[in-house]
PDB file of C-alpha atoms in Angstrom:
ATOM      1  CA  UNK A 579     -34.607   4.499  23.930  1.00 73.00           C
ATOM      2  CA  UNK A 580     -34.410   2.231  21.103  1.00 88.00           C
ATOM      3  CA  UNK A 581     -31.063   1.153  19.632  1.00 87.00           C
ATOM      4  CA  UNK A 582     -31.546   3.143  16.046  1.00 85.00           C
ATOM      5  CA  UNK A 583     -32.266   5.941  18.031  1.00 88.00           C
ATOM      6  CA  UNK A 584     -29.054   5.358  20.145  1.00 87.00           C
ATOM      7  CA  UNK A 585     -27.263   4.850  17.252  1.00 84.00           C
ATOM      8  CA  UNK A 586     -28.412   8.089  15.797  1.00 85.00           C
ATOM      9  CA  UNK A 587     -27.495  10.448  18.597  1.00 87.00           C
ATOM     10  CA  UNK A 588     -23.942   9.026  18.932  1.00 86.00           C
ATOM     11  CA  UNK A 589     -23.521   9.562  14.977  1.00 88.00           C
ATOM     12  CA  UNK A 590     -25.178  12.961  14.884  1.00 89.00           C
ATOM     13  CA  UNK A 591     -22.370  13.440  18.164  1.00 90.00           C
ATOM     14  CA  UNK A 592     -19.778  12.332  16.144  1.00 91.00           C
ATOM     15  CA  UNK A 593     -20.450  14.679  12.844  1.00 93.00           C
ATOM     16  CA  UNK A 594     -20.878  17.744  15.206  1.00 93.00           C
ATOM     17  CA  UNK A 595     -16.926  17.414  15.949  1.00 93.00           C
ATOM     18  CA  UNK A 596     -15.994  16.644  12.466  1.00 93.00           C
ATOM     19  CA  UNK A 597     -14.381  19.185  10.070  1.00 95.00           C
ATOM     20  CA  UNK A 598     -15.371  19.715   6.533  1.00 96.00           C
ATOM     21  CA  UNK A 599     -12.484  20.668   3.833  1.00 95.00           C
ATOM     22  CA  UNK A 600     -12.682  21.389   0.193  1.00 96.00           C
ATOM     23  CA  UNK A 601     -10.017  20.935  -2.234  1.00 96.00           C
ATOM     24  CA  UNK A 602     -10.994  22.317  -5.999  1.00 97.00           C
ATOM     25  CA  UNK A 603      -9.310  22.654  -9.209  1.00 97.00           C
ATOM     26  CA  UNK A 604      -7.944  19.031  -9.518  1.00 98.00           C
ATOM     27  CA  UNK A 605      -7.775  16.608 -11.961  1.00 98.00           C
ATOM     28  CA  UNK A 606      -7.591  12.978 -12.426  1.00 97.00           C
ATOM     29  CA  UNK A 607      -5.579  10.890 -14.927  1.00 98.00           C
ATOM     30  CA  UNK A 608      -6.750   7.233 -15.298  1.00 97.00           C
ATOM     31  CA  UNK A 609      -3.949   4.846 -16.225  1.00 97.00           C
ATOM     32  CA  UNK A 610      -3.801   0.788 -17.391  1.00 96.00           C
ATOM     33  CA  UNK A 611      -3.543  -1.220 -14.290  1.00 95.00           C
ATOM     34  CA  UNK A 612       0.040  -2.616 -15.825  1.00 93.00           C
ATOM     35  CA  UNK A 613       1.733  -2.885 -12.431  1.00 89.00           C
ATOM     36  CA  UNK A 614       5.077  -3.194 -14.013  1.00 89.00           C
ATOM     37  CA  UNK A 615       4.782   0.268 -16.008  1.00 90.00           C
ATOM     38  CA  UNK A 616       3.587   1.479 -12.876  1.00 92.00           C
ATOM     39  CA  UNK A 617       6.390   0.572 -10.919  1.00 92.00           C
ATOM     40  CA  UNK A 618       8.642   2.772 -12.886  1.00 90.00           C
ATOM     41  CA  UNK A 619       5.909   5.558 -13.386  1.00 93.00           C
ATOM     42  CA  UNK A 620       5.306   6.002  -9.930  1.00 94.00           C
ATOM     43  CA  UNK A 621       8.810   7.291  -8.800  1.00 95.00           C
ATOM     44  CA  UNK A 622       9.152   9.628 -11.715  1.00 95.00           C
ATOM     45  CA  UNK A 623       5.090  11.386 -10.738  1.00 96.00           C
ATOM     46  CA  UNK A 624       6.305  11.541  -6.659  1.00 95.00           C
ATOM     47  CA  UNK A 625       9.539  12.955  -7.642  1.00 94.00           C
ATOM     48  CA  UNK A 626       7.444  15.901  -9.156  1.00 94.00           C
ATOM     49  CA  UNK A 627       5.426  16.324  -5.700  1.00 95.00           C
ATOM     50  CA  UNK A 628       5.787  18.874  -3.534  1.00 92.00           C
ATOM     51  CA  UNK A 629       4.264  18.040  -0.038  1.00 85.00           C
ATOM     52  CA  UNK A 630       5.984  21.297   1.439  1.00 88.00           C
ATOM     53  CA  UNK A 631       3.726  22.999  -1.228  1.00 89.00           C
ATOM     54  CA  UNK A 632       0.416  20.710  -0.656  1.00 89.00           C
ATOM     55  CA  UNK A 633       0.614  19.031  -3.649  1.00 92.00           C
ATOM     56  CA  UNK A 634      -2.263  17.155  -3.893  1.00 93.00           C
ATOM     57  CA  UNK A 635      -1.385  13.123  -4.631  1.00 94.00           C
ATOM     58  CA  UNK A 636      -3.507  10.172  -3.797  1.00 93.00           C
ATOM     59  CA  UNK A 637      -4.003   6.509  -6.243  1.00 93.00           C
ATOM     60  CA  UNK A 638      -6.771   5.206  -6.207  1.00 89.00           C
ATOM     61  CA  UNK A 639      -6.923   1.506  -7.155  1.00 86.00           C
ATOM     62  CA  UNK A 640      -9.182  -1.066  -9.376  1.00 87.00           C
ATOM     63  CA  UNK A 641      -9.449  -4.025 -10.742  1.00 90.00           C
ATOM     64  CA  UNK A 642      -8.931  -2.610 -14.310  1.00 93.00           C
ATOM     65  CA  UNK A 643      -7.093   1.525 -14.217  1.00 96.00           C
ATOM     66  CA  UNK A 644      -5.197   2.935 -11.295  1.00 95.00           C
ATOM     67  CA  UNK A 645      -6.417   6.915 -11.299  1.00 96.00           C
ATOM     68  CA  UNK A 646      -3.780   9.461  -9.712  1.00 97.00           C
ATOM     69  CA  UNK A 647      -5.688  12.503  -8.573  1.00 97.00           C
ATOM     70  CA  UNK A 648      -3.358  15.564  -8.679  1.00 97.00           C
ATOM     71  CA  UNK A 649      -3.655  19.655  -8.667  1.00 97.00           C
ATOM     72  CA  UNK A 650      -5.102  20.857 -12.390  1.00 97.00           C
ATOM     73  CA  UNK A 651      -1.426  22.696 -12.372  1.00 96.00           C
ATOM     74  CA  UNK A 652       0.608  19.487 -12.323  1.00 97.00           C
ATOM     75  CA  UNK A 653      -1.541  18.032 -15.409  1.00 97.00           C
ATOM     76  CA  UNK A 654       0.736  18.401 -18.006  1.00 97.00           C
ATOM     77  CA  UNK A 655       4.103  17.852 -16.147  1.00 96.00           C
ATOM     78  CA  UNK A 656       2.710  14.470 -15.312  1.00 97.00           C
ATOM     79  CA  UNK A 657       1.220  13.734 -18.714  1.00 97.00           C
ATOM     80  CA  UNK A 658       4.796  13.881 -19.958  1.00 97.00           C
ATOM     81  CA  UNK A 659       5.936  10.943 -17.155  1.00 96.00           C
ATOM     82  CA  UNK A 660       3.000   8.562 -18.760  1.00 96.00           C
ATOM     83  CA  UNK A 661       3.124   6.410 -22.124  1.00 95.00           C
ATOM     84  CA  UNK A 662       0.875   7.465 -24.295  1.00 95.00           C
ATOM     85  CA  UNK A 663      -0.345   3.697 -24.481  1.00 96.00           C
ATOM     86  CA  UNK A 664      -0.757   3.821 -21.040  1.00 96.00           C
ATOM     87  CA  UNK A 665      -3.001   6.864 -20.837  1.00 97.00           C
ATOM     88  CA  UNK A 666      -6.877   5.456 -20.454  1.00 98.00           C
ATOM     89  CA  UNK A 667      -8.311   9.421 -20.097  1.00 97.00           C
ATOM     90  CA  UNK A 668      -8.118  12.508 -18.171  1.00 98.00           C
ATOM     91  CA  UNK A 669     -10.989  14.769 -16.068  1.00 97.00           C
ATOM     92  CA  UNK A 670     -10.531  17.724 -14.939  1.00 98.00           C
ATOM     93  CA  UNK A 671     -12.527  20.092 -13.164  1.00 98.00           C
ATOM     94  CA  UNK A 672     -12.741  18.019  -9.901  1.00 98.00           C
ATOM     95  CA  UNK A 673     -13.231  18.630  -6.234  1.00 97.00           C
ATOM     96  CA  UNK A 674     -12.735  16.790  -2.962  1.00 96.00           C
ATOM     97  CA  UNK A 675     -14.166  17.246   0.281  1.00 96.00           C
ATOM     98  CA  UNK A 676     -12.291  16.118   3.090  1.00 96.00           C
ATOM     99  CA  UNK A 677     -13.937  14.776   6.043  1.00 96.00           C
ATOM    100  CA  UNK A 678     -11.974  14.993   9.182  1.00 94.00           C
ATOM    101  CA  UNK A 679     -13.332  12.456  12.182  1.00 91.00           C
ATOM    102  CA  UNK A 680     -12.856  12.862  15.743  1.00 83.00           C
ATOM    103  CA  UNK A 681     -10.380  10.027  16.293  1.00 80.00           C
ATOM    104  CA  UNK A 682     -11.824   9.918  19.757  1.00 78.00           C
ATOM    105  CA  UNK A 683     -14.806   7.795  18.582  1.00 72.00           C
ATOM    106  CA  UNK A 684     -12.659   4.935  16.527  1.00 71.00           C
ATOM    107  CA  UNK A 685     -13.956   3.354  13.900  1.00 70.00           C
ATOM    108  CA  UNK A 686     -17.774   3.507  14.187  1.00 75.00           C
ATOM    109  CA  UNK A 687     -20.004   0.914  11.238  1.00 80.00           C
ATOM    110  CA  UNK A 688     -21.989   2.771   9.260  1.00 84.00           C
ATOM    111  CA  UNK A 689     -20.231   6.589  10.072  1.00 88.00           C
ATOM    112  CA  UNK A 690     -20.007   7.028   6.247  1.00 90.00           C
ATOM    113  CA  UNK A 691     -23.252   5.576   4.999  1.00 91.00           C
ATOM    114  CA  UNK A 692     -25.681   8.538   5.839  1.00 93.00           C
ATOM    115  CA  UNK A 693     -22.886  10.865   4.148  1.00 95.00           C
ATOM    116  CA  UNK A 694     -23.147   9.023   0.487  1.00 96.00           C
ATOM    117  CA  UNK A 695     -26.726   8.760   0.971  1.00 96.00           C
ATOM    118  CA  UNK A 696     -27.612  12.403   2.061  1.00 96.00           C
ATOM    119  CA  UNK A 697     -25.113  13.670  -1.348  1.00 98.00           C
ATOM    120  CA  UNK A 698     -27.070  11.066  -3.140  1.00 97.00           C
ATOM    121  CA  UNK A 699     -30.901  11.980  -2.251  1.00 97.00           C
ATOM    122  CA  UNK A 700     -29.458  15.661  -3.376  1.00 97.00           C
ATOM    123  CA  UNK A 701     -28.302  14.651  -6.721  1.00 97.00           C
ATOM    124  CA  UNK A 702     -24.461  14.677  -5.869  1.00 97.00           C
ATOM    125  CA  UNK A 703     -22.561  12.216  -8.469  1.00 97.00           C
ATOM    126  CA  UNK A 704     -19.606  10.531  -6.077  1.00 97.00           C
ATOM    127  CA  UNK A 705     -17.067  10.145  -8.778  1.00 94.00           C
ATOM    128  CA  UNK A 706     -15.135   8.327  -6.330  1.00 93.00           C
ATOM    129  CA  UNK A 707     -14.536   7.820  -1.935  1.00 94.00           C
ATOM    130  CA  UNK A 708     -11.361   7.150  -0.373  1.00 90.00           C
ATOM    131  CA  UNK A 709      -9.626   6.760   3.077  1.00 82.00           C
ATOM    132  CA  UNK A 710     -11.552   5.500   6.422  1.00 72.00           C
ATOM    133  CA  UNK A 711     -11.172   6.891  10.143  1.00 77.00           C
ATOM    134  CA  UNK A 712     -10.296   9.626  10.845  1.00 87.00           C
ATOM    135  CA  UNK A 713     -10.415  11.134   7.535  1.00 90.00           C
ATOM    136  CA  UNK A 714     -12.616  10.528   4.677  1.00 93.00           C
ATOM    137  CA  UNK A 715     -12.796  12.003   1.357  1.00 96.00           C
ATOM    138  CA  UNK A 716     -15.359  12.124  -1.479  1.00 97.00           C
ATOM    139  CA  UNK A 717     -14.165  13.351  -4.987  1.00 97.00           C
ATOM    140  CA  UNK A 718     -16.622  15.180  -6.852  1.00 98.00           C
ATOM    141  CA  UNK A 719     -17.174  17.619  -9.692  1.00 98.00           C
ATOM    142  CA  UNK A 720     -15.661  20.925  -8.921  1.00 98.00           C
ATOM    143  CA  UNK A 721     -18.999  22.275  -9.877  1.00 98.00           C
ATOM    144  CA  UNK A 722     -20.974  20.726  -6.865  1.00 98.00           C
ATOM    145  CA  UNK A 723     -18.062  21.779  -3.946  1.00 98.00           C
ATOM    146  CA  UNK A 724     -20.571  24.513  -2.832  1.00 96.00           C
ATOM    147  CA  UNK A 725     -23.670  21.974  -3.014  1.00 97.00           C
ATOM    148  CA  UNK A 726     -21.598  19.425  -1.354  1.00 97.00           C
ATOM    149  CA  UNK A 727     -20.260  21.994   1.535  1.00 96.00           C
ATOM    150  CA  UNK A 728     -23.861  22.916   2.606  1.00 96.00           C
ATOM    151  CA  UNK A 729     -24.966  19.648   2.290  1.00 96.00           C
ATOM    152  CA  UNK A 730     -22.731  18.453   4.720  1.00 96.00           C
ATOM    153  CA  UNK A 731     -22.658  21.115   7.272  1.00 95.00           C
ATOM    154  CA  UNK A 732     -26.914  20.803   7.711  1.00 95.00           C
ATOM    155  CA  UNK A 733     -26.264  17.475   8.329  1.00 95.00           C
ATOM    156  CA  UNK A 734     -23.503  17.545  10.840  1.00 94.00           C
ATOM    157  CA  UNK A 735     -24.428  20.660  12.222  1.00 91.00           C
ATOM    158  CA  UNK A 736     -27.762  21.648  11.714  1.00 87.00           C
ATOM    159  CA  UNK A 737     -26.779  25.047  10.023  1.00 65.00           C
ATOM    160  CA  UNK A 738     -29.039  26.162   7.224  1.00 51.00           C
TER     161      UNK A 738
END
């Protein structure tokens, strides 16, 4: 048995015991990458979180903007936190799909590579990817959860 093939079989082993979850009706606001305004902005948008509630909060960081992805119904509470000359632009109408690895397996090269490439050959845009082992996520428009969701579970588990 060749080592692709090897390779194959222990991914295909590893997506069988992963768990798929959606998250829709979010929205992201993309922010100047000042890190002094975001010192004190940072605070004030957790201090409006509710974990006990799920409140959805990650940052994602680059070079040039810092985008906070939140729940559509925090929007405008969190608008208010932000200066105005701060404030690069705003999308709503996302979705995320969480990807939840076996931890069992540690962290395999190349376990998220097929993913981006199968939602890719299918016309998925990957507005953006975060996290690493176990969990993975993939933010995408709210409009292609469904896509996304089937997507995912032929390759991982076959179904059709």
């Amino acid at each position: 048995i060749s080592k692709e093939k090897k390779k194959k079989e222990y991914l295909s082993k590893i997506y069988k015991e992963s768990r798929i979850s959606t998250k829709s009706r979010l929205t992201i606001i993309e922010v100047k990458r000042h890190l002094k305004d975001l010192e004190n902005m940072i605070p004030s948008i957790l201090s409006k979180m509710h974990e006990s509630k799920g409140d959805v909060f990650r940052i994602l960081g680059g070079r040039e903007s810092i985008m906070f992805l939140i729940d559509h119904s925090k929007k405008e509470e969190i608008l208010k936190l932000i200066p105005k000359d701060e404030l690069i632009k705003t999308i709503e109408n996302i979705g995320e799909l969480i990807i939840h690895f076996s931890e069992k397996y540690g962290d395999m090269p190349g376990i998220v590579g097929p993913i981006i490439n199968e939602l890719g050959i299918n016309n998925i845009n990957i507005i953006q990817t975060m996290g690493g082992m176990p969990s993975f996520d993939i933010v995408i428009n709210q409009k292609d959860i469904s896509k996304c969701h089937d997507i995912l579970l032929r390759l991982f588990y076959g179904e059709r």
